[in-house]
PDB file of C-alpha atoms in Angstrom:
ATOM      1  CA  UNK U1340       1.955 -19.147 -21.432  1.00  0.00           C
ATOM      2  CA  UNK U1341       0.808 -18.136 -24.882  1.00  0.00           C
ATOM      3  CA  UNK U1342       1.720 -14.511 -25.359  1.00  0.00           C
ATOM      4  CA  UNK U1343       0.003 -14.421 -28.745  1.00  0.00           C
ATOM      5  CA  UNK U1344      -3.415 -15.160 -27.249  1.00  0.00           C
ATOM      6  CA  UNK U1345      -5.758 -12.421 -28.457  1.00  0.00           C
ATOM      7  CA  UNK U1346      -7.853 -12.583 -25.261  1.00  0.00           C
ATOM      8  CA  UNK U1347      -7.275  -9.647 -22.915  1.00  0.00           C
ATOM      9  CA  UNK U1348      -8.268  -9.144 -19.307  1.00  0.00           C
ATOM     10  CA  UNK U1349      -9.193  -6.045 -17.311  1.00  0.00           C
ATOM     11  CA  UNK U1350      -7.324  -5.025 -14.176  1.00  0.00           C
ATOM     12  CA  UNK U1351     -10.088  -6.381 -11.932  1.00  0.00           C
ATOM     13  CA  UNK U1352      -9.951  -9.802 -13.620  1.00  0.00           C
ATOM     14  CA  UNK U1353      -6.167  -9.982 -13.280  1.00  0.00           C
ATOM     15  CA  UNK U1354      -6.349  -8.914  -9.625  1.00  0.00           C
ATOM     16  CA  UNK U1355      -8.972 -11.540  -8.766  1.00  0.00           C
ATOM     17  CA  UNK U1356      -7.200 -14.353 -10.593  1.00  0.00           C
ATOM     18  CA  UNK U1357      -3.718 -13.608  -9.245  1.00  0.00           C
ATOM     19  CA  UNK U1358      -4.575 -12.546  -5.693  1.00  0.00           C
ATOM     20  CA  UNK U1359      -2.834  -9.212  -6.215  1.00  0.00           C
ATOM     21  CA  UNK U1360      -4.519  -5.907  -5.512  1.00  0.00           C
ATOM     22  CA  UNK U1361      -5.323  -3.448  -8.273  1.00  0.00           C
ATOM     23  CA  UNK U1362      -3.116  -0.961  -6.426  1.00  0.00           C
ATOM     24  CA  UNK U1363      -0.167  -3.381  -6.717  1.00  0.00           C
ATOM     25  CA  UNK U1364      -0.755  -3.797 -10.453  1.00  0.00           C
ATOM     26  CA  UNK U1365      -0.890  -0.027 -10.903  1.00  0.00           C
ATOM     27  CA  UNK U1366       2.274   0.330  -8.810  1.00  0.00           C
ATOM     28  CA  UNK U1367       4.139  -2.132 -11.040  1.00  0.00           C
ATOM     29  CA  UNK U1368       3.042  -0.002 -13.972  1.00  0.00           C
ATOM     30  CA  UNK U1369       4.300   3.173 -12.285  1.00  0.00           C
ATOM     31  CA  UNK U1370       7.688   1.469 -11.855  1.00  0.00           C
ATOM     32  CA  UNK U1371       7.770   0.610 -15.555  1.00  0.00           C
ATOM     33  CA  UNK U1372       7.557  -3.141 -14.933  1.00  0.00           C
ATOM     34  CA  UNK U1373       4.195  -3.497 -16.709  1.00  0.00           C
ATOM     35  CA  UNK U1374       2.731  -1.558 -19.619  1.00  0.00           C
ATOM     36  CA  UNK U1375      -0.737  -2.911 -20.480  1.00  0.00           C
ATOM     37  CA  UNK U1376      -2.606  -1.482 -23.453  1.00  0.00           C
ATOM     38  CA  UNK U1377      -5.690   0.723 -22.979  1.00  0.00           C
ATOM     39  CA  UNK U1378      -9.061   0.281 -24.622  1.00  0.00           C
ATOM     40  CA  UNK U1379     -11.146   3.076 -26.130  1.00  0.00           C
ATOM     41  CA  UNK U1380     -12.367   4.069 -22.658  1.00  0.00           C
ATOM     42  CA  UNK U1381      -8.857   4.312 -21.232  1.00  0.00           C
ATOM     43  CA  UNK U1382      -9.162   1.066 -19.247  1.00  0.00           C
ATOM     44  CA  UNK U1383      -6.198  -1.269 -18.903  1.00  0.00           C
ATOM     45  CA  UNK U1384      -6.221  -4.482 -20.926  1.00  0.00           C
ATOM     46  CA  UNK U1385      -3.731  -7.241 -20.078  1.00  0.00           C
ATOM     47  CA  UNK U1386      -2.711  -9.754 -22.747  1.00  0.00           C
ATOM     48  CA  UNK U1387      -0.563 -12.892 -22.593  1.00  0.00           C
ATOM     49  CA  UNK U1388       2.643 -10.889 -22.844  1.00  0.00           C
ATOM     50  CA  UNK U1389       1.659  -8.793 -19.824  1.00  0.00           C
ATOM     51  CA  UNK U1390       0.844 -11.935 -17.853  1.00  0.00           C
ATOM     52  CA  UNK U1391       4.228 -13.446 -18.794  1.00  0.00           C
ATOM     53  CA  UNK U1392       5.928 -10.347 -17.391  1.00  0.00           C
ATOM     54  CA  UNK U1393       3.731 -10.389 -14.298  1.00  0.00           C
ATOM     55  CA  UNK U1394       4.657 -14.023 -13.641  1.00  0.00           C
ATOM     56  CA  UNK U1395       8.349 -13.161 -13.904  1.00  0.00           C
ATOM     57  CA  UNK U1396       7.921 -10.171 -11.591  1.00  0.00           C
ATOM     58  CA  UNK U1397       6.060 -12.176  -8.956  1.00  0.00           C
ATOM     59  CA  UNK U1398       8.478 -15.099  -9.170  1.00  0.00           C
ATOM     60  CA  UNK U1399      11.502 -12.843  -8.795  1.00  0.00           C
ATOM     61  CA  UNK U1400       9.875 -11.264  -5.750  1.00  0.00           C
ATOM     62  CA  UNK U1401       8.998 -14.692  -4.324  1.00  0.00           C
ATOM     63  CA  UNK U1402      12.634 -15.715  -4.705  1.00  0.00           C
ATOM     64  CA  UNK U1403      13.748 -12.691  -2.688  1.00  0.00           C
ATOM     65  CA  UNK U1404      14.734 -10.223  -5.400  1.00  0.00           C
ATOM     66  CA  UNK U1405      14.380  -6.612  -4.144  1.00  0.00           C
ATOM     67  CA  UNK U1406      11.749  -4.727  -6.113  1.00  0.00           C
ATOM     68  CA  UNK U1407      14.335  -2.206  -7.288  1.00  0.00           C
ATOM     69  CA  UNK U1408      16.345  -5.045  -8.865  1.00  0.00           C
ATOM     70  CA  UNK U1409      13.452  -6.815 -10.593  1.00  0.00           C
ATOM     71  CA  UNK U1410      14.015  -7.003 -14.360  1.00  0.00           C
ATOM     72  CA  UNK U1411      11.395  -9.216 -16.004  1.00  0.00           C
ATOM     73  CA  UNK U1412      13.032  -8.809 -19.426  1.00  0.00           C
ATOM     74  CA  UNK U1413      16.330 -10.272 -18.200  1.00  0.00           C
ATOM     75  CA  UNK U1414      14.699 -13.148 -16.312  1.00  0.00           C
ATOM     76  CA  UNK U1415      14.966 -16.552 -17.995  1.00  0.00           C
ATOM     77  CA  UNK U1416      11.621 -18.318 -17.713  1.00  0.00           C
ATOM     78  CA  UNK U1417      13.016 -21.857 -17.453  1.00  0.00           C
ATOM     79  CA  UNK U1418      15.689 -20.856 -14.960  1.00  0.00           C
ATOM     80  CA  UNK U1419      13.103 -19.067 -12.812  1.00  0.00           C
ATOM     81  CA  UNK U1420      10.723 -22.028 -12.724  1.00  0.00           C
ATOM     82  CA  UNK U1421      13.630 -24.325 -11.819  1.00  0.00           C
ATOM     83  CA  UNK U1422      14.538 -21.978  -8.966  1.00  0.00           C
ATOM     84  CA  UNK U1423      10.920 -21.886  -7.885  1.00  0.00           C
ATOM     85  CA  UNK U1424      10.737 -25.691  -7.789  1.00  0.00           C
ATOM     86  CA  UNK U1425      13.955 -25.871  -5.762  1.00  0.00           C
ATOM     87  CA  UNK U1426      12.597 -23.306  -3.318  1.00  0.00           C
ATOM     88  CA  UNK U1427       9.326 -25.219  -2.959  1.00  0.00           C
ATOM     89  CA  UNK U1428      11.224 -28.491  -2.419  1.00  0.00           C
ATOM     90  CA  UNK U1429      13.284 -26.834   0.315  1.00  0.00           C
ATOM     91  CA  UNK U1430      10.136 -25.579   2.049  1.00  0.00           C
ATOM     92  CA  UNK U1431       8.430 -28.974   1.775  1.00  0.00           C
ATOM     93  CA  UNK U1432      11.462 -30.721   3.272  1.00  0.00           C
ATOM     94  CA  UNK U1433      11.517 -28.274   6.172  1.00  0.00           C
ATOM     95  CA  UNK U1434       7.780 -28.731   6.733  1.00  0.00           C
ATOM     96  CA  UNK U1435       8.231 -32.502   6.725  1.00  0.00           C
ATOM     97  CA  UNK U1436      10.906 -32.193   9.441  1.00  0.00           C
ATOM     98  CA  UNK U1437       8.696 -29.921  11.534  1.00  0.00           C
ATOM     99  CA  UNK U1438       5.698 -32.226  11.067  1.00  0.00           C
ATOM    100  CA  UNK U1439       7.675 -35.205  12.342  1.00  0.00           C
ATOM    101  CA  UNK U1440       8.740 -33.338  15.462  1.00  0.00           C
ATOM    102  CA  UNK U1441       5.159 -32.269  16.217  1.00  0.00           C
ATOM    103  CA  UNK U1442       3.880 -35.799  15.482  1.00  0.00           C
ATOM    104  CA  UNK U1443       6.397 -37.253  17.960  1.00  0.00           C
ATOM    105  CA  UNK U1444       5.133 -34.905  20.680  1.00  0.00           C
ATOM    106  CA  UNK U1445       1.526 -35.808  19.858  1.00  0.00           C
ATOM    107  CA  UNK U1446       2.430 -39.494  20.177  1.00  0.00           C
ATOM    108  CA  UNK U1447       3.860 -38.915  23.644  1.00  0.00           C
ATOM    109  CA  UNK U1448       0.735 -37.041  24.717  1.00  0.00           C
ATOM    110  CA  UNK U1449      -1.512 -39.822  23.407  1.00  0.00           C
ATOM    111  CA  UNK U1450       0.409 -42.244  25.642  1.00  0.00           C
ATOM    112  CA  UNK U1451      -0.065 -40.044  28.701  1.00  0.00           C
ATOM    113  CA  UNK U1452       3.454 -38.658  28.915  1.00  0.00           C
ATOM    114  CA  UNK U1453       4.043 -35.217  30.381  1.00  0.00           C
ATOM    115  CA  UNK U1454       5.993 -32.719  28.336  1.00  0.00           C
ATOM    116  CA  UNK U1455       9.257 -31.547  29.835  1.00  0.00           C
ATOM    117  CA  UNK U1456      11.025 -28.262  29.227  1.00  0.00           C
ATOM    118  CA  UNK U1457      13.084 -29.669  26.362  1.00  0.00           C
ATOM    119  CA  UNK U1458       9.981 -30.916  24.543  1.00  0.00           C
ATOM    120  CA  UNK U1459       8.236 -27.568  24.981  1.00  0.00           C
ATOM    121  CA  UNK U1460      11.283 -25.687  23.724  1.00  0.00           C
ATOM    122  CA  UNK U1461      11.407 -28.020  20.740  1.00  0.00           C
ATOM    123  CA  UNK U1462       7.758 -27.252  19.970  1.00  0.00           C
ATOM    124  CA  UNK U1463       8.399 -23.533  20.307  1.00  0.00           C
ATOM    125  CA  UNK U1464      11.298 -23.787  17.878  1.00  0.00           C
ATOM    126  CA  UNK U1465       8.895 -25.187  15.275  1.00  0.00           C
ATOM    127  CA  UNK U1466       6.813 -22.031  15.335  1.00  0.00           C
ATOM    128  CA  UNK U1467       7.623 -19.151  13.051  1.00  0.00           C
ATOM    129  CA  UNK U1468       9.376 -16.276  14.770  1.00  0.00           C
ATOM    130  CA  UNK U1469       8.759 -13.856  11.939  1.00  0.00           C
ATOM    131  CA  UNK U1470       6.532 -11.044  13.112  1.00  0.00           C
ATOM    132  CA  UNK U1471       4.781  -8.899  10.495  1.00  0.00           C
ATOM    133  CA  UNK U1472       7.065  -5.910   9.964  1.00  0.00           C
ATOM    134  CA  UNK U1473       5.633  -2.433   9.513  1.00  0.00           C
ATOM    135  CA  UNK U1474       7.491  -0.964   6.548  1.00  0.00           C
ATOM    136  CA  UNK U1475       5.452   2.153   5.795  1.00  0.00           C
ATOM    137  CA  UNK U1476       2.113   3.885   6.124  1.00  0.00           C
ATOM    138  CA  UNK U1477      -0.418   5.405   3.790  1.00  0.00           C
ATOM    139  CA  UNK U1478      -3.046   7.905   4.875  1.00  0.00           C
ATOM    140  CA  UNK U1479      -6.467   7.611   3.257  1.00  0.00           C
ATOM    141  CA  UNK U1480      -9.073  10.369   3.070  1.00  0.00           C
ATOM    142  CA  UNK U1481     -12.492  10.060   1.455  1.00  0.00           C
ATOM    143  CA  UNK U1482     -13.675  12.601  -1.105  1.00  0.00           C
ATOM    144  CA  UNK U1483     -16.820  12.997  -3.151  1.00  0.00           C
ATOM    145  CA  UNK U1484     -14.914  14.795  -5.930  1.00  0.00           C
ATOM    146  CA  UNK U1485     -11.413  13.345  -6.075  1.00  0.00           C
ATOM    147  CA  UNK U1486     -10.210  15.439  -9.021  1.00  0.00           C
ATOM    148  CA  UNK U1487     -11.258  18.720  -7.358  1.00  0.00           C
ATOM    149  CA  UNK U1488      -9.722  17.649  -4.046  1.00  0.00           C
ATOM    150  CA  UNK U1489      -6.474  16.738  -5.788  1.00  0.00           C
ATOM    151  CA  UNK U1490      -6.277  20.171  -7.408  1.00  0.00           C
ATOM    152  CA  UNK U1491      -6.962  21.950  -4.122  1.00  0.00           C
ATOM    153  CA  UNK U1492      -4.398  19.981  -2.130  1.00  0.00           C
ATOM    154  CA  UNK U1493      -1.738  20.650  -4.755  1.00  0.00           C
ATOM    155  CA  UNK U1494      -2.575  24.200  -5.830  1.00  0.00           C
ATOM    156  CA  UNK U1495      -3.661  25.654  -2.476  1.00  0.00           C
ATOM    157  CA  UNK U1496      -2.018  23.583   0.252  1.00  0.00           C
ATOM    158  CA  UNK U1497       1.166  23.014  -1.735  1.00  0.00           C
ATOM    159  CA  UNK U1498       1.328  19.222  -1.518  1.00  0.00           C
ATOM    160  CA  UNK U1499       3.193  17.353  -4.250  1.00  0.00           C
ATOM    161  CA  UNK U1500       0.990  15.838  -6.961  1.00  0.00           C
ATOM    162  CA  UNK U1501       0.664  12.110  -7.443  1.00  0.00           C
ATOM    163  CA  UNK U1502      -1.327  10.159 -10.047  1.00  0.00           C
ATOM    164  CA  UNK U1503      -5.094  10.247 -10.575  1.00  0.00           C
ATOM    165  CA  UNK U1504      -6.934   7.169 -11.835  1.00  0.00           C
ATOM    166  CA  UNK U1505     -10.089   7.555 -13.906  1.00  0.00           C
ATOM    167  CA  UNK U1506     -12.995   5.288 -14.761  1.00  0.00           C
ATOM    168  CA  UNK U1507     -14.191   7.008 -17.916  1.00  0.00           C
ATOM    169  CA  UNK U1508     -14.317  10.695 -17.036  1.00  0.00           C
ATOM    170  CA  UNK U1509     -14.746  10.117 -13.287  1.00  0.00           C
ATOM    171  CA  UNK U1510     -11.743  10.160 -10.949  1.00  0.00           C
ATOM    172  CA  UNK U1511     -11.838   7.084  -8.716  1.00  0.00           C
ATOM    173  CA  UNK U1512      -8.452   7.325  -6.991  1.00  0.00           C
ATOM    174  CA  UNK U1513      -5.893  10.051  -6.434  1.00  0.00           C
ATOM    175  CA  UNK U1514      -2.630  10.531  -4.589  1.00  0.00           C
ATOM    176  CA  UNK U1515      -0.686  13.453  -3.174  1.00  0.00           C
ATOM    177  CA  UNK U1516       2.611  13.468  -1.317  1.00  0.00           C
ATOM    178  CA  UNK U1517       3.267  15.230   1.971  1.00  0.00           C
ATOM    179  CA  UNK U1518       6.970  15.035   2.727  1.00  0.00           C
ATOM    180  CA  UNK U1519       7.855  11.350   3.053  1.00  0.00           C
ATOM    181  CA  UNK U1520       4.221  10.246   3.217  1.00  0.00           C
ATOM    182  CA  UNK U1521       1.566   9.573   0.617  1.00  0.00           C
ATOM    183  CA  UNK U1522      -2.111  10.449   0.976  1.00  0.00           C
ATOM    184  CA  UNK U1523      -4.663   8.429  -0.986  1.00  0.00           C
ATOM    185  CA  UNK U1524      -7.827  10.202  -2.046  1.00  0.00           C
ATOM    186  CA  UNK U1525     -10.522   7.519  -1.907  1.00  0.00           C
ATOM    187  CA  UNK U1526     -13.969   7.516  -3.449  1.00  0.00           C
ATOM    188  CA  UNK U1527     -17.015   7.419  -1.214  1.00  0.00           C
ATOM    189  CA  UNK U1528     -17.792   3.766  -0.426  1.00  0.00           C
ATOM    190  CA  UNK U1529     -20.963   3.520   1.702  1.00  0.00           C
ATOM    191  CA  UNK U1530     -20.643  -0.266   1.645  1.00  0.00           C
ATOM    192  CA  UNK U1531     -17.554   0.187   3.836  1.00  0.00           C
ATOM    193  CA  UNK U1532     -19.052   3.143   5.751  1.00  0.00           C
ATOM    194  CA  UNK U1533     -16.557   5.459   4.050  1.00  0.00           C
ATOM    195  CA  UNK U1534     -18.041   8.835   3.227  1.00  0.00           C
ATOM    196  CA  UNK U1535     -16.871  12.394   2.776  1.00  0.00           C
ATOM    197  CA  UNK U1536     -17.529  14.975   5.512  1.00  0.00           C
ATOM    198  CA  UNK U1537     -19.893  16.525   2.949  1.00  0.00           C
ATOM    199  CA  UNK U1538     -22.131  13.496   3.391  1.00  0.00           C
ATOM    200  CA  UNK U1539     -22.238  13.040   7.157  1.00  0.00           C
ATOM    201  CA  UNK U1540     -21.228  16.525   8.335  1.00  0.00           C
ATOM    202  CA  UNK U1541     -18.532  15.061  10.580  1.00  0.00           C
ATOM    203  CA  UNK U1542     -14.760  14.638  10.438  1.00  0.00           C
ATOM    204  CA  UNK U1543     -13.451  11.377  11.862  1.00  0.00           C
ATOM    205  CA  UNK U1544      -9.810  11.814  10.847  1.00  0.00           C
ATOM    206  CA  UNK U1545      -7.431  14.684  10.174  1.00  0.00           C
ATOM    207  CA  UNK U1546      -3.865  15.145   9.023  1.00  0.00           C
ATOM    208  CA  UNK U1547      -0.955  16.987  10.645  1.00  0.00           C
ATOM    209  CA  UNK U1548       1.803  17.972   8.203  1.00  0.00           C
ATOM    210  CA  UNK U1549       5.232  19.188   9.319  1.00  0.00           C
ATOM    211  CA  UNK U1550       6.583  22.195   7.418  1.00  0.00           C
ATOM    212  CA  UNK U1551       9.562  24.473   7.903  1.00  0.00           C
ATOM    213  CA  UNK U1552       7.652  27.802   8.131  1.00  0.00           C
ATOM    214  CA  UNK U1553       4.138  27.549   9.484  1.00  0.00           C
ATOM    215  CA  UNK U1554       3.487  31.289   9.471  1.00  0.00           C
ATOM    216  CA  UNK U1555       4.635  31.705   5.885  1.00  0.00           C
ATOM    217  CA  UNK U1556       2.533  28.746   4.804  1.00  0.00           C
ATOM    218  CA  UNK U1557      -0.498  30.141   6.631  1.00  0.00           C
ATOM    219  CA  UNK U1558      -0.111  33.538   4.955  1.00  0.00           C
ATOM    220  CA  UNK U1559       0.086  32.006   1.488  1.00  0.00           C
ATOM    221  CA  UNK U1560      -2.882  29.653   2.027  1.00  0.00           C
ATOM    222  CA  UNK U1561      -5.041  32.335   3.678  1.00  0.00           C
ATOM    223  CA  UNK U1562      -4.424  34.660   0.722  1.00  0.00           C
ATOM    224  CA  UNK U1563      -6.238  32.167  -1.539  1.00  0.00           C
ATOM    225  CA  UNK U1564      -9.419  32.552   0.518  1.00  0.00           C
ATOM    226  CA  UNK U1565      -9.090  29.086   2.050  1.00  0.00           C
ATOM    227  CA  UNK U1566     -11.236  28.221   5.084  1.00  0.00           C
ATOM    228  CA  UNK U1567      -8.754  28.807   7.911  1.00  0.00           C
ATOM    229  CA  UNK U1568      -9.977  26.912  10.969  1.00  0.00           C
ATOM    230  CA  UNK U1569      -7.585  28.513  13.446  1.00  0.00           C
ATOM    231  CA  UNK U1570      -4.620  30.858  13.117  1.00  0.00           C
ATOM    232  CA  UNK U1571      -1.013  29.922  13.906  1.00  0.00           C
ATOM    233  CA  UNK U1572      -0.460  29.444  17.623  1.00  0.00           C
ATOM    234  CA  UNK U1573       2.124  27.851  19.882  1.00  0.00           C
ATOM    235  CA  UNK U1574       0.731  24.583  21.203  1.00  0.00           C
ATOM    236  CA  UNK U1575       1.601  22.904  24.527  1.00  0.00           C
ATOM    237  CA  UNK U1576       2.725  19.783  22.636  1.00  0.00           C
ATOM    238  CA  UNK U1577       5.760  21.535  21.179  1.00  0.00           C
ATOM    239  CA  UNK U1578       4.664  22.856  17.796  1.00  0.00           C
ATOM    240  CA  UNK U1579       3.412  26.080  16.261  1.00  0.00           C
ATOM    241  CA  UNK U1580       0.329  25.139  14.301  1.00  0.00           C
ATOM    242  CA  UNK U1581      -2.635  26.345  12.284  1.00  0.00           C
ATOM    243  CA  UNK U1582      -5.599  24.521  10.812  1.00  0.00           C
ATOM    244  CA  UNK U1583      -7.397  24.770   7.470  1.00  0.00           C
ATOM    245  CA  UNK U1584     -10.432  22.985   6.015  1.00  0.00           C
ATOM    246  CA  UNK U1585     -10.366  21.635   2.490  1.00  0.00           C
ATOM    247  CA  UNK U1586     -13.481  22.072   0.326  1.00  0.00           C
ATOM    248  CA  UNK U1587     -15.069  18.858   1.612  1.00  0.00           C
ATOM    249  CA  UNK U1588     -14.429  19.627   5.277  1.00  0.00           C
ATOM    250  CA  UNK U1589     -11.322  17.611   6.137  1.00  0.00           C
ATOM    251  CA  UNK U1590      -9.178  19.364   8.745  1.00  0.00           C
ATOM    252  CA  UNK U1591      -5.513  19.803   7.854  1.00  0.00           C
ATOM    253  CA  UNK U1592      -3.079  20.967  10.536  1.00  0.00           C
ATOM    254  CA  UNK U1593       0.259  22.425   9.490  1.00  0.00           C
ATOM    255  CA  UNK U1594       2.970  22.467  12.126  1.00  0.00           C
ATOM    256  CA  UNK U1595       6.506  23.655  12.774  1.00  0.00           C
ATOM    257  CA  UNK U1596       8.332  22.360  15.864  1.00  0.00           C
ATOM    258  CA  UNK U1597       9.033  25.053  18.438  1.00  0.00           C
ATOM    259  CA  UNK U1598      12.733  25.411  19.094  1.00  0.00           C
ATOM    260  CA  UNK U1599      13.628  24.445  22.642  1.00  0.00           C
ATOM    261  CA  UNK U1600      14.997  27.359  24.676  1.00  0.00           C
ATOM    262  CA  UNK U1601      18.732  27.339  25.164  1.00  0.00           C
ATOM    263  CA  UNK U1602      19.577  26.762  28.834  1.00  0.00           C
ATOM    264  CA  UNK U1603      22.649  28.747  29.824  1.00  0.00           C
TER     265      UNK U1603
END
């Protein structure tokens, strides 16, 4: 790859041509793995050097390197491609073995033979046993004004601030952290039927956040003039909880588990 090529690409172009999501590219940047330049409008521009690094990152990940251990600067390009070829050869050899086993079964079926238990078990062994593993979750809420929502969630509700992405002077993506979870603030996208409660007057999702002192949190939030939906109360499902509406109408529930009575 020619790192001196003066042609640069935007984040959307890189995402489309690599199959990665824009969120993944931004995440690599947050980790310090990528550092594309910005144009006069603040938009990312990727040059040949960035694409070299991205190739190293993706190849290291493909070869099983944990993300925390990825170091594109220390990765030798020739060594990586040699590893990649060896890995591909291994996969092709395994596929060839599996194909031959399936072809042998097909041949028996074409000649009218019935499949016994051993043949069926052999076929089952050819199928991947890797189930998609759930490794995390991200909550997504839709806002008409992402920057204002971000400020409210941080300043009033006390959530931890995450990054805000801008297109020009308009916020198009934001993040806040609630304990061990992240909440994405998404733009309105009518093409996906994603709108703010301000638009349709309805709430179709809400968040429950665990805190250590629900009454203290309620007192602090109520003092700001926030739209308290219901005051703290003990709920039959084992928590003390109150609800508050953010400026666009999303319902946030804050909860503290009720201590179980001590049985003497």
